[in-house]
Coordinates of C-alpha atoms in Angstrom, one line a residue:
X1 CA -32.0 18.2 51.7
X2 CA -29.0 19.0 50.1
X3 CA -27.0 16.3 51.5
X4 CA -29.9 13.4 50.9
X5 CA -30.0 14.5 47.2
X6 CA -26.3 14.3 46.4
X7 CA -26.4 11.2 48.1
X8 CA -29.3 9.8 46.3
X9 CA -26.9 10.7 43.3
X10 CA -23.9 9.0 44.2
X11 CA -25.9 5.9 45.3
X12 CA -27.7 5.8 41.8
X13 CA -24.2 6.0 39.7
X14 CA -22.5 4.1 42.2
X15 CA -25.1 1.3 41.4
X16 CA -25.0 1.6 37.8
X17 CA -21.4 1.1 38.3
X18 CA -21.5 -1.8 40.2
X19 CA -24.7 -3.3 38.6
X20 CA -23.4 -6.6 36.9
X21 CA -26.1 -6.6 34.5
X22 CA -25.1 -2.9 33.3
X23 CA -21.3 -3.6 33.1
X24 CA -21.8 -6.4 31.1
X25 CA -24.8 -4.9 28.8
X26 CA -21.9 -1.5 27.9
X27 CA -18.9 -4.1 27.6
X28 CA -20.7 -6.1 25.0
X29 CA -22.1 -3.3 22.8
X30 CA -18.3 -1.8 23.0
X31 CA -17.1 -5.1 22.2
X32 CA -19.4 -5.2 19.1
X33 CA -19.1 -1.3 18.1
X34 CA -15.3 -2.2 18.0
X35 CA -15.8 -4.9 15.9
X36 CA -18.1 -4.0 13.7
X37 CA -15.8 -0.6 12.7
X38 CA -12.6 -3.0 12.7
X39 CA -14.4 -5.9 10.8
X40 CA -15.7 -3.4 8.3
X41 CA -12.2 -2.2 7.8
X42 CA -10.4 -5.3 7.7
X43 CA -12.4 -7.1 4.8
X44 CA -12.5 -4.1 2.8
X45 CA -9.1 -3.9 2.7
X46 CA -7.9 -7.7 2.9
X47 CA -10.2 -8.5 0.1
X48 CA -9.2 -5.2 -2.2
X49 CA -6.0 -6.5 -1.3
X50 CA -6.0 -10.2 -2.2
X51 CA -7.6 -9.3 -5.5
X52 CA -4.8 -6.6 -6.6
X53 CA -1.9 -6.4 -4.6
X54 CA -2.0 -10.0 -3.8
X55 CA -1.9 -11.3 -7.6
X56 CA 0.7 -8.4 -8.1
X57 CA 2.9 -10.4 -5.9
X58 CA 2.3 -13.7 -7.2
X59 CA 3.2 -12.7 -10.8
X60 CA 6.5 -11.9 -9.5
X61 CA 7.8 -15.0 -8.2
X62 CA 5.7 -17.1 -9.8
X63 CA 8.0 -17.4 -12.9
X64 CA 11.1 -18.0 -10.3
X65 CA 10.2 -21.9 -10.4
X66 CA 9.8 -22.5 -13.9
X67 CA 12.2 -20.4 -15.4
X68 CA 14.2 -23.6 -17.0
X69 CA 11.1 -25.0 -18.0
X70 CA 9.9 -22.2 -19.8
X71 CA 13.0 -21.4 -21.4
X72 CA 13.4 -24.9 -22.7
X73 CA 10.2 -24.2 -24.3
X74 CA 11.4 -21.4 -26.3
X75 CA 14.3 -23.2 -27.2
X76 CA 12.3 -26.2 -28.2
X77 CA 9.4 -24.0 -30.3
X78 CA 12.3 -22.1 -32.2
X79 CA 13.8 -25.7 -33.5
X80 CA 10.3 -26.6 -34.6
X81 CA 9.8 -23.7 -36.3
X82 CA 12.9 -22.5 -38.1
X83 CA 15.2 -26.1 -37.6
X84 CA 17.8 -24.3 -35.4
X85 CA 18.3 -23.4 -32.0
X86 CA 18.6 -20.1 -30.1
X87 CA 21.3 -18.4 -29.1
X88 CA 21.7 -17.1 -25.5
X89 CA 21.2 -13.7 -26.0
X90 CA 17.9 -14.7 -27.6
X91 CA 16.4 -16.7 -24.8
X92 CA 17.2 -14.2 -22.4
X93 CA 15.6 -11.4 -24.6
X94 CA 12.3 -13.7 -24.4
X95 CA 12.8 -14.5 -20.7
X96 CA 12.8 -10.9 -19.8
X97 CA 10.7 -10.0 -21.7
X98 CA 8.2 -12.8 -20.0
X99 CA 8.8 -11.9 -16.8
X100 CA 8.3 -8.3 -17.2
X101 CA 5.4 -8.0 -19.9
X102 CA 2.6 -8.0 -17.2
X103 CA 4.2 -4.3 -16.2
X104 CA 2.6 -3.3 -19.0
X105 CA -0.8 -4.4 -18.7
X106 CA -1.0 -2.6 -15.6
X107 CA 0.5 0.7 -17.0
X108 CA -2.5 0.5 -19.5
X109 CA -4.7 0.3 -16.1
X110 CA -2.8 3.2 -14.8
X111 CA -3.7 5.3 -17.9
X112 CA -6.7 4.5 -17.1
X113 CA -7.6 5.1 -13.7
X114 CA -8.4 8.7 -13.7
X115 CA -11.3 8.2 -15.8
X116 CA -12.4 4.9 -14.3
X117 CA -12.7 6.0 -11.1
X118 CA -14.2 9.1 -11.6
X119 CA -17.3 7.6 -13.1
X120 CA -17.2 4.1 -11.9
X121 CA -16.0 4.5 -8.4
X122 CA -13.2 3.3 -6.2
X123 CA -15.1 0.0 -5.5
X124 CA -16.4 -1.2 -8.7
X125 CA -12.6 -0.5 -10.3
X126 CA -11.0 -2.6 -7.7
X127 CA -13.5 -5.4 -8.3
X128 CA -13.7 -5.8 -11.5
X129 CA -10.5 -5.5 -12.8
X130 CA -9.0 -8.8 -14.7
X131 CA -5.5 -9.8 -15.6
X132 CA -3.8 -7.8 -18.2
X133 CA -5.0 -4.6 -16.9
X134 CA -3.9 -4.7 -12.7
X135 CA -2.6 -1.4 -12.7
X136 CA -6.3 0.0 -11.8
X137 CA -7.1 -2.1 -8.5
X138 CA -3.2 -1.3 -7.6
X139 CA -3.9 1.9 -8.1
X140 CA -7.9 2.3 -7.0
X141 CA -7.1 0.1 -3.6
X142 CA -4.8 2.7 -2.0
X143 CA -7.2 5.2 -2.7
X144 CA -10.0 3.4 -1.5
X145 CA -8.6 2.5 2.0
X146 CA -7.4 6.0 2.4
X147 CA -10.5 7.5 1.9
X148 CA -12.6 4.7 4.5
X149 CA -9.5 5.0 6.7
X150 CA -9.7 6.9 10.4
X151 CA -7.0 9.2 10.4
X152 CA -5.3 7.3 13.4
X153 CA -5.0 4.1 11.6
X154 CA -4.6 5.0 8.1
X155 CA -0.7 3.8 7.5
X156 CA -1.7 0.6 9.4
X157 CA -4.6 -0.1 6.9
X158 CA -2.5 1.1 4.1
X159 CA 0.3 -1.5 4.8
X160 CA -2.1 -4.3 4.3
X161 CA -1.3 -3.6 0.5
X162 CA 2.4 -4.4 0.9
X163 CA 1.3 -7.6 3.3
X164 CA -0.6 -9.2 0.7
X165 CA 1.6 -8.3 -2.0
X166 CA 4.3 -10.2 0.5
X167 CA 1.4 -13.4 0.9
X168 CA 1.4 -13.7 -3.0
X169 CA 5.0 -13.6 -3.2
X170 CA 5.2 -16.7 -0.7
X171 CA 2.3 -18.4 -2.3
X172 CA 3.7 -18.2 -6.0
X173 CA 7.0 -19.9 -4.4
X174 CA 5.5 -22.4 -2.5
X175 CA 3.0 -23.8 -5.3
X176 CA 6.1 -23.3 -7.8
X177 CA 7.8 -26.4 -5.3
X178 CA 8.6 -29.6 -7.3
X179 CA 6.4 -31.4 -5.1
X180 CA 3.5 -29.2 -6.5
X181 CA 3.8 -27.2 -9.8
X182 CA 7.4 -26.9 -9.9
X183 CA 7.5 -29.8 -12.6
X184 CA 7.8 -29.7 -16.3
X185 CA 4.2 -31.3 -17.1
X186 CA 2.6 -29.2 -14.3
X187 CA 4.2 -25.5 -14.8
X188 CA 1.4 -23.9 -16.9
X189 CA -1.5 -24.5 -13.7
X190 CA 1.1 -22.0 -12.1
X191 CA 0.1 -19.1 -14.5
X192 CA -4.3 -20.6 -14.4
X193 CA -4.4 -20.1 -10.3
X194 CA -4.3 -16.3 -10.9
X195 CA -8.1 -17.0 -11.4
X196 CA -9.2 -18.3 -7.9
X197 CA -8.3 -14.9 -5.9
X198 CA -9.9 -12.8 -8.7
X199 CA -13.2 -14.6 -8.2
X200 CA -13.1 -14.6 -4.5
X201 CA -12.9 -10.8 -4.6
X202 CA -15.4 -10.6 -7.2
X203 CA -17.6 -12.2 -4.7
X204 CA -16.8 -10.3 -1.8
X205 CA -16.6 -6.8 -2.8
X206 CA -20.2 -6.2 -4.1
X207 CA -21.3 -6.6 -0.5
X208 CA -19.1 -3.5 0.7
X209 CA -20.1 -0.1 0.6
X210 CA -18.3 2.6 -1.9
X211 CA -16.2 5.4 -0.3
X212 CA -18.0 7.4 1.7
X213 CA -16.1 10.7 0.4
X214 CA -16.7 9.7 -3.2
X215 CA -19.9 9.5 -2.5
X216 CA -20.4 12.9 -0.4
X217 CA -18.0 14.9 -2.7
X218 CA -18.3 13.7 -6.1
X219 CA -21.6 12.0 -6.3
X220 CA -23.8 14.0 -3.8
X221 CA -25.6 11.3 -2.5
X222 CA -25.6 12.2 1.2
X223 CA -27.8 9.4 2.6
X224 CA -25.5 6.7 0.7
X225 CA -22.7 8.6 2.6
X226 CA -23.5 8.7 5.9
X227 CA -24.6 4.9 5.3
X228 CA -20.8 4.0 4.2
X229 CA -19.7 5.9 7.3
X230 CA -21.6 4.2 9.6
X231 CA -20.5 0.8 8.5
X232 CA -16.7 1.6 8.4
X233 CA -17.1 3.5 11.6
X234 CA -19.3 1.1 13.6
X235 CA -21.2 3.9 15.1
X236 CA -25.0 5.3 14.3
X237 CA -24.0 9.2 14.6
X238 CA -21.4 10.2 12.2
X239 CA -22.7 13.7 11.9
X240 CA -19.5 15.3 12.5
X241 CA -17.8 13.0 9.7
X242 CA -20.6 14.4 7.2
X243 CA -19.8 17.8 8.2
X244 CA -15.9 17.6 8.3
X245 CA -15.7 16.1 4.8
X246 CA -18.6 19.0 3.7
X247 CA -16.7 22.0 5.2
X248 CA -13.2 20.2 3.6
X249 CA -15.1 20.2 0.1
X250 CA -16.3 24.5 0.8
X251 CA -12.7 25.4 1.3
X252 CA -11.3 23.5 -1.4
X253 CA -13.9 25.6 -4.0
X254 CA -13.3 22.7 -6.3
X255 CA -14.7 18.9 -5.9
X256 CA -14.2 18.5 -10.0
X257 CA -11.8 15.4 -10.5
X258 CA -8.6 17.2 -11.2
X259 CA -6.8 16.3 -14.4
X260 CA -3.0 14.9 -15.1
X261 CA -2.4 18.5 -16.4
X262 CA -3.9 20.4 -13.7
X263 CA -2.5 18.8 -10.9
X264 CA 1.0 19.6 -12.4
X265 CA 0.3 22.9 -12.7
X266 CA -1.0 23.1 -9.4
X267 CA 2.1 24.9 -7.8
X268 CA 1.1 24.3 -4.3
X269 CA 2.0 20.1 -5.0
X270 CA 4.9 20.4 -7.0
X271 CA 6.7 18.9 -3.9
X272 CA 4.1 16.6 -3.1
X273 CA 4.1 15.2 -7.0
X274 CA 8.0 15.2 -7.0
X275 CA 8.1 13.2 -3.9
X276 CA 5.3 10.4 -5.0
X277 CA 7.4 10.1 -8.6
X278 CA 11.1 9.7 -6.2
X279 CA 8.8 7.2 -4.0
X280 CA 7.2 5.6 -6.6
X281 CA 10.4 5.3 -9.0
X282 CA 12.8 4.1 -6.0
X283 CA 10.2 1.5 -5.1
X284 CA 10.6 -0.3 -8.3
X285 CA 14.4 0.4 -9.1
X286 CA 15.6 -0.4 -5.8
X287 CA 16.5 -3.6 -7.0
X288 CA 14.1 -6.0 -5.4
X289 CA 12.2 -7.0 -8.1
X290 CA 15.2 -8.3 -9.2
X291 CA 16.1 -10.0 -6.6
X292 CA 12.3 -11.7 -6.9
X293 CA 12.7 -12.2 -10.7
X294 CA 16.1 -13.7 -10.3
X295 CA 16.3 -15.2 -6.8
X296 CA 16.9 -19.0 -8.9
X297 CA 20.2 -17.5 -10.5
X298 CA 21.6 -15.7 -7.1
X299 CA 21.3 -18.4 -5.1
X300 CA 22.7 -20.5 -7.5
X301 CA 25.9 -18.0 -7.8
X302 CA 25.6 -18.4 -4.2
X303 CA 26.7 -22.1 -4.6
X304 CA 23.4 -24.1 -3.4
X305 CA 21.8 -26.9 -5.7
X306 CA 19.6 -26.8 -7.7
X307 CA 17.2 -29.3 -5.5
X308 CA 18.4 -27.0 -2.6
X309 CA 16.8 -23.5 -4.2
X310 CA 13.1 -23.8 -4.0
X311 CA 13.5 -24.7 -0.5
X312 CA 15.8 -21.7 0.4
X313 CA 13.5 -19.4 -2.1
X314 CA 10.4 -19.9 0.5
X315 CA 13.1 -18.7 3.8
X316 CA 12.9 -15.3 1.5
X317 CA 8.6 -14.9 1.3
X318 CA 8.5 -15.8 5.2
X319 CA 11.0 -13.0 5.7
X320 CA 8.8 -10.0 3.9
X321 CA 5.6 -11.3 5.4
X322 CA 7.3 -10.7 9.4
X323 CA 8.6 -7.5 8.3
X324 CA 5.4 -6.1 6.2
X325 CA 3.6 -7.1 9.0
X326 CA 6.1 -5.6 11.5
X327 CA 5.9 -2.3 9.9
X328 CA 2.3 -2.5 9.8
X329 CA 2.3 -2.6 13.9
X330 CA 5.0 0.2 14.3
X331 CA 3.9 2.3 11.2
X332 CA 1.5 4.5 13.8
X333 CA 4.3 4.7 16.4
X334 CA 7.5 5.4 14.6
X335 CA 5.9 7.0 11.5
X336 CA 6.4 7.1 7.6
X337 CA 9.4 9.1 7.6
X338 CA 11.7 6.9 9.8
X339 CA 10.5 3.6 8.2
X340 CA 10.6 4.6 4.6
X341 CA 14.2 6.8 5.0
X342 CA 15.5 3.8 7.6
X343 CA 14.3 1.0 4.7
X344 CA 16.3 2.6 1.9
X345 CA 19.5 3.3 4.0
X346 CA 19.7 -0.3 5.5
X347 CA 19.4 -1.4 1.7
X348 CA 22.1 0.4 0.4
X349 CA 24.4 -1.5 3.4
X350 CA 23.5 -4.6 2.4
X351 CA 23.6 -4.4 -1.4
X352 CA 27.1 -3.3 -0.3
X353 CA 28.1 -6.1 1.6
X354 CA 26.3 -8.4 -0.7
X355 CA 28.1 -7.1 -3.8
X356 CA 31.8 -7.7 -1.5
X357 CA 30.3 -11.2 -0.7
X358 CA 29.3 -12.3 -4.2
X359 CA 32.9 -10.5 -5.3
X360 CA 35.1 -12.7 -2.9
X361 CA 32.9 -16.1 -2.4
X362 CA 35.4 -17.9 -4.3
X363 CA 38.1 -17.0 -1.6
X364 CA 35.9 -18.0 1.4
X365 CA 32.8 -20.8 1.5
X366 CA 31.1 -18.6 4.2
X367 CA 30.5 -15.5 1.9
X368 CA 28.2 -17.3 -0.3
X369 CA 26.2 -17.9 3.1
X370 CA 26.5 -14.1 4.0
X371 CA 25.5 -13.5 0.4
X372 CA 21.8 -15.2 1.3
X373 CA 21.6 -13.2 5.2
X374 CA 22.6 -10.1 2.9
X375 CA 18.9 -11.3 0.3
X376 CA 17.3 -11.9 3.4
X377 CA 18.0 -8.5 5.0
X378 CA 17.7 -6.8 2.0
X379 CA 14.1 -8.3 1.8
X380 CA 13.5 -7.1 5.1
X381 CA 14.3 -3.6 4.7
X382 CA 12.8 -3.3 1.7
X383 CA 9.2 -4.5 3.5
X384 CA 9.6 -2.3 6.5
X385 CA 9.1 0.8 5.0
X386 CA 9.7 0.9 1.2
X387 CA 7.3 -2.0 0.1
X388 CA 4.3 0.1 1.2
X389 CA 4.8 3.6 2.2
X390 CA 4.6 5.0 -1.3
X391 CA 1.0 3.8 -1.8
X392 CA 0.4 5.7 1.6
X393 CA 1.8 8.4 0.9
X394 CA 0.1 9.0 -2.4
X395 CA -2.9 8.6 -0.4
X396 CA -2.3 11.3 2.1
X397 CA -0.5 14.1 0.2
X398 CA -3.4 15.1 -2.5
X399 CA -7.1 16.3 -1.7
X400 CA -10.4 14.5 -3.1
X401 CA -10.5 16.2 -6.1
X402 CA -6.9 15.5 -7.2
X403 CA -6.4 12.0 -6.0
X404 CA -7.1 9.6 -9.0
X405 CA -5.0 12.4 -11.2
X406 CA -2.2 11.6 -8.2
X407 CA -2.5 7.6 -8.2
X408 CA -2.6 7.9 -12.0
X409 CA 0.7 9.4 -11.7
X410 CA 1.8 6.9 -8.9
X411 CA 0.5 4.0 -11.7
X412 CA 2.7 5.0 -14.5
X413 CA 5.7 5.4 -12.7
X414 CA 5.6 2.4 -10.8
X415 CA 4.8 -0.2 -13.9
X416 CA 7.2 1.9 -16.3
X417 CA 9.6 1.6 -13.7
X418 CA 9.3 -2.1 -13.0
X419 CA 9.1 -3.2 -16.9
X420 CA 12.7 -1.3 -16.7
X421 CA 13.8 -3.7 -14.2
X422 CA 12.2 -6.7 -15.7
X423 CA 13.9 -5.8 -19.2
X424 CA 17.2 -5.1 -18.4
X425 CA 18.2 -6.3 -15.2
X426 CA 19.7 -9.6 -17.1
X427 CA 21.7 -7.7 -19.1
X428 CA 22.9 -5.1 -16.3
X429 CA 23.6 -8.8 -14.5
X430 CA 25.9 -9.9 -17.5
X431 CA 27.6 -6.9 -18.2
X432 CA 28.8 -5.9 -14.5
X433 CA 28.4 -9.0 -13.1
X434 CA 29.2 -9.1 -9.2
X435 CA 29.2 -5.5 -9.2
X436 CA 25.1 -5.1 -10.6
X437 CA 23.7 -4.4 -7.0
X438 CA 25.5 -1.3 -6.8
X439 CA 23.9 0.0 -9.3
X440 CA 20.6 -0.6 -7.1
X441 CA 22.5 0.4 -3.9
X442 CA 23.1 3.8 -5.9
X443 CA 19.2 4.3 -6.7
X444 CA 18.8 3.7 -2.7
X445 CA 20.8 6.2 -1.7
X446 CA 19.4 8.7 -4.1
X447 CA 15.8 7.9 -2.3
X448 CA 17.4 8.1 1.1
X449 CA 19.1 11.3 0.5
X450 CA 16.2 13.0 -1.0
X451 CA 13.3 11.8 1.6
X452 CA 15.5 12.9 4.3
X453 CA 15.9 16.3 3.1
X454 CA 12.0 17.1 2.0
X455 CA 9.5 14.4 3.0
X456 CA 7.7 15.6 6.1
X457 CA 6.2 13.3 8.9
X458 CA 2.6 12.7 8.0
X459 CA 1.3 10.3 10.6
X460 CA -2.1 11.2 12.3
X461 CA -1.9 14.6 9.8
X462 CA -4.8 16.3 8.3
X463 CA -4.4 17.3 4.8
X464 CA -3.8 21.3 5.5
X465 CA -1.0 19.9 7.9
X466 CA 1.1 18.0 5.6
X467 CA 0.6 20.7 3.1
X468 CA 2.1 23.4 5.4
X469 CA 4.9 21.4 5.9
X470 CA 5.5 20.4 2.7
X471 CA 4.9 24.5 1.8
X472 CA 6.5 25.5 4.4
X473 CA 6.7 29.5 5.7
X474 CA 4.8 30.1 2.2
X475 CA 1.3 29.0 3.6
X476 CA -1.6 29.2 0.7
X477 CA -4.8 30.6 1.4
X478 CA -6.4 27.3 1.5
X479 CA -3.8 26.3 3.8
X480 CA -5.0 28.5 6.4
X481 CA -8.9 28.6 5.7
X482 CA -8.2 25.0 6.7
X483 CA -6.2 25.8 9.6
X484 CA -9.1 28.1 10.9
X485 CA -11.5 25.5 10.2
X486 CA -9.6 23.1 12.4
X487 CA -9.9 25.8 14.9
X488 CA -13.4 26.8 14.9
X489 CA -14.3 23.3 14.8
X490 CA -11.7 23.0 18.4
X491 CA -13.5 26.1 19.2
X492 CA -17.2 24.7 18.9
X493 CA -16.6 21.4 20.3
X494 CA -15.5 23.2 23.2
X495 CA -18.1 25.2 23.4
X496 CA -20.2 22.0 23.1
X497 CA -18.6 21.0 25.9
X498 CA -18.9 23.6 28.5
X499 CA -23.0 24.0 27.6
X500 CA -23.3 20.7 28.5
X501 CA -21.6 20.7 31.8
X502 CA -23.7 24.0 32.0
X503 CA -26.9 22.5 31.6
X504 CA -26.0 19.5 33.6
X505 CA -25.0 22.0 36.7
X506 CA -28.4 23.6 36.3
X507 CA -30.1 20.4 35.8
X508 CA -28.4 19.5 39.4
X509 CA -29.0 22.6 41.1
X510 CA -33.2 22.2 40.3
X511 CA -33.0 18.7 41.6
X512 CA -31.7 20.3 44.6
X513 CA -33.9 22.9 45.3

């Protein structure tokens, strides 16, 4: 009886197994669980993205191609007006001041953002904000996506943000061609494009659900929640993400949005601040928005003409688009640390050799040739770990309550820190002439030297984890009621576990008798 019964049992799985029908009915509904979770994922972030970090990009090359142009138009406005012309030091004054003004409409953002999306929401500030005041979606985006964001993929998601700002880079150089707006009569449409992306976003974001932890934590609106969840997720039962994000919220005692003050005084982050404000700071005075700003005038220096530029400018936006992407494939594999420490180091080598090459390319016609390779690798390096790993980071370091206080902080830093750049790059150019990138390669080095001694890994980490590494042998009580958490929630999935096979065993054994 025995026997007949198991083999009854066998017979019925075994045709399950086999049964065409049935393999083909569970392959499709995988295929479309997968999809639905990634799909989800993907167009939330891409079209955050092309609304924020995308524009942020284009507004930094954009002004590459019509830098004569505009400065003729300066020149040609002052004559009107006062019957003279300008002198040099004037124009560039106004140039940089052109190309680095936008910084700070999006510090204003950054001001901003705590409050914003404290009562607005992560989605609604990514959406709706308009030129002038960036620095809330650039700052709202990157918390968004690592709120939605599985723990397993979160750096990959998060590098979207440095891809698109890498797209709008290419795009602002490849409508600034002559062939296309790279003319005199055409330049201004350059600046009136800004407005197609902006709209597109506008009419793709109302469609996506808000961030299923701001939602749970700060708005108590459980049903809304577990909605968000199961869209992002692509699964019906997200019980256990309800719960997680529920006991997170008991053992943190406090879901109020955290202020700027109060997260300074907060001396469990004091490491985790002073790491985002190195990140943050090194990210903008590592000298690549310079190179961006300026890539007209080095290339020239370099010895190419000036019908020969544009061409060689778009050879630069392919470049960070294969390594952003590249370091969105790896970032899951080889981690934050590597690629971010890695990215800074390679820099400071190649600002080196670049500042030797632009030294000596009067001796040698080949140096101005390694000069570009050196922009080019510098680019690269730059998008492999530094062009996007702060914004993860920043992400990952801080709990609910004290992230928009955190990406506040992020904000400020980063478009204080790139008006810098933008304002007195020129004149850093003019004063030390060849010798300007090692001012850059110094800043690099600093970052290098400084991650490599405190930042801790944080891929696939929970929050507790990257804390205690970041505390170290001085573990907070929240530390370790988060630690036990992790384990009685180990502890009952196990126990889960073995009562199923339990009941299952019994289940067999009656079948039996």
């Amino acid at each position: 009886m025995e026997n007949n019964t198991t083999d009854t049992k066998k017979k019925s799985t075994s045709e399950v197994k086999d049964n065409p029908a049935i393999k083909k009915k569970v392959s499709v509904t995988f295929f479309f669980s997968f999809q639905d979770c990634s799909a989800s994922l993907i167009v939330a972030s891409v079209a955050g993205a092309f609304g924020s970090s995308f524009l942020y990009g284009y507004n930094l090359s954009v002004v590459n191609a019509p830098a004569a142009f505009i400065k003729k138009f300066y020149n040609e406005t002052w004559e009107r007006r006062y019957n003279q012309s300008m002198t040099e030091q004037s124009v560039i004054l106004f140039w940089t001041i052109s190309v680095s003004i936008f910084a700070i409409g999006g510090l204003v953002g950054a001001l901003i953002v705590t409050p914003a999306v404290k009562y607005f929401g992560r989605i609604v500030e990514v959406k709706e904000d308009k030129q002038g005041i960036r620095g809330v979606a650039l700052s709202a985006l990157p918390m968004y996506l690592s709120e939605i964001s599985p723990k397993q993929i979160r750096g990959s998601l998060g590098q979207i943000t440095a891809i698109l700002i890498c797209v709008g880079v290419f795009t602002g150089q490849v409508l600034g061609l002559p062939e296309i707006f790279g003319k005199e009569s055409l330049w201004p449409y350059l600046f009136g494009i800004i407005i197609v992306p902006s709209v597109l976003q506008i009419g793709v974001l109302p469609f996506l659900p808000e961030s299923p932890r701001f939602l749970l934590l700060e708005k108590h609106d459980t049903k809304a929640a577990e909605k968000a969840f199961q869209t992002f997720l692509g699964k019906s039962d997200v019980s256990y993400e309800i719960e997680e994000v529920l006991e997170e919220s008991r053992v943190q005692r406090n879901i109020q949005v955290a202020s700027i003050f109060q997260l300074l005084c907060d001396a469990s982050k004091r490491w985790q601040i002073l790491t985002v404000v190195v990140t943050m700071a090194c990210y903008q005075l590592c000298g690549l928005n310079a190179i961006w700003f300026y890539t007209n005038d080095i290339f020239k220096g370099a010895g190419l003409s000036a019908e020969m530029i544009p061409y060689v400018t778009l050879s630069t936006g392919a470049v960070e688009i294969l390594a952003a992407v590249s370091s969105g494939l790896v970032i899951e594999r080889v981690g934050r640390r590597p690629l971010l420490i890695g990215g800074f180091g390679l820099m400071v080598l190649f600002f080196v050799i670049l500042t030797v090459c632009m030294t000596l390319q009067d001796q040698a016609v080949w140096l101005r040739y390694l000069s570009i390779v050196c922009i080019l690798a510098i680019i690269a390096s730059f998008c492999i770990g530094p062009g996007g790993i702060p914004f993860v980071l920043t992400g990952e370091f801080f709990q609910q309550s004290q992230k928009p206080a955190a990406f506040m902080i992020a904000g400020i830093i980063n478009w204080l820190s790139n008006f810098i750049v933008g304002l007195v790059f020129p004149f850093i150019q003019e004063g030390l002439q060849t010798y300007c990138f090692l001012v850059f390669a110094g800043v690099c080095l600093a970052g290098a030297i400084y991650l490599f001694f405190v930042l801790p890994e944080t891929k696939n980490k929970t929050l507790a984890e990257i804390n205690q590494a970041f505390a170290k042998k001085k573990v907070p009580l929240e530390i370790r009621e988060m630690d036990q958490f992790e384990d009685k929630r180990k502890s009952s999935r196990e126990q889960q576990l073995n009562l199923s096979s339990t009941l299952e065993n019994g289940e067999a054994k009656n079948r039996i008798v």
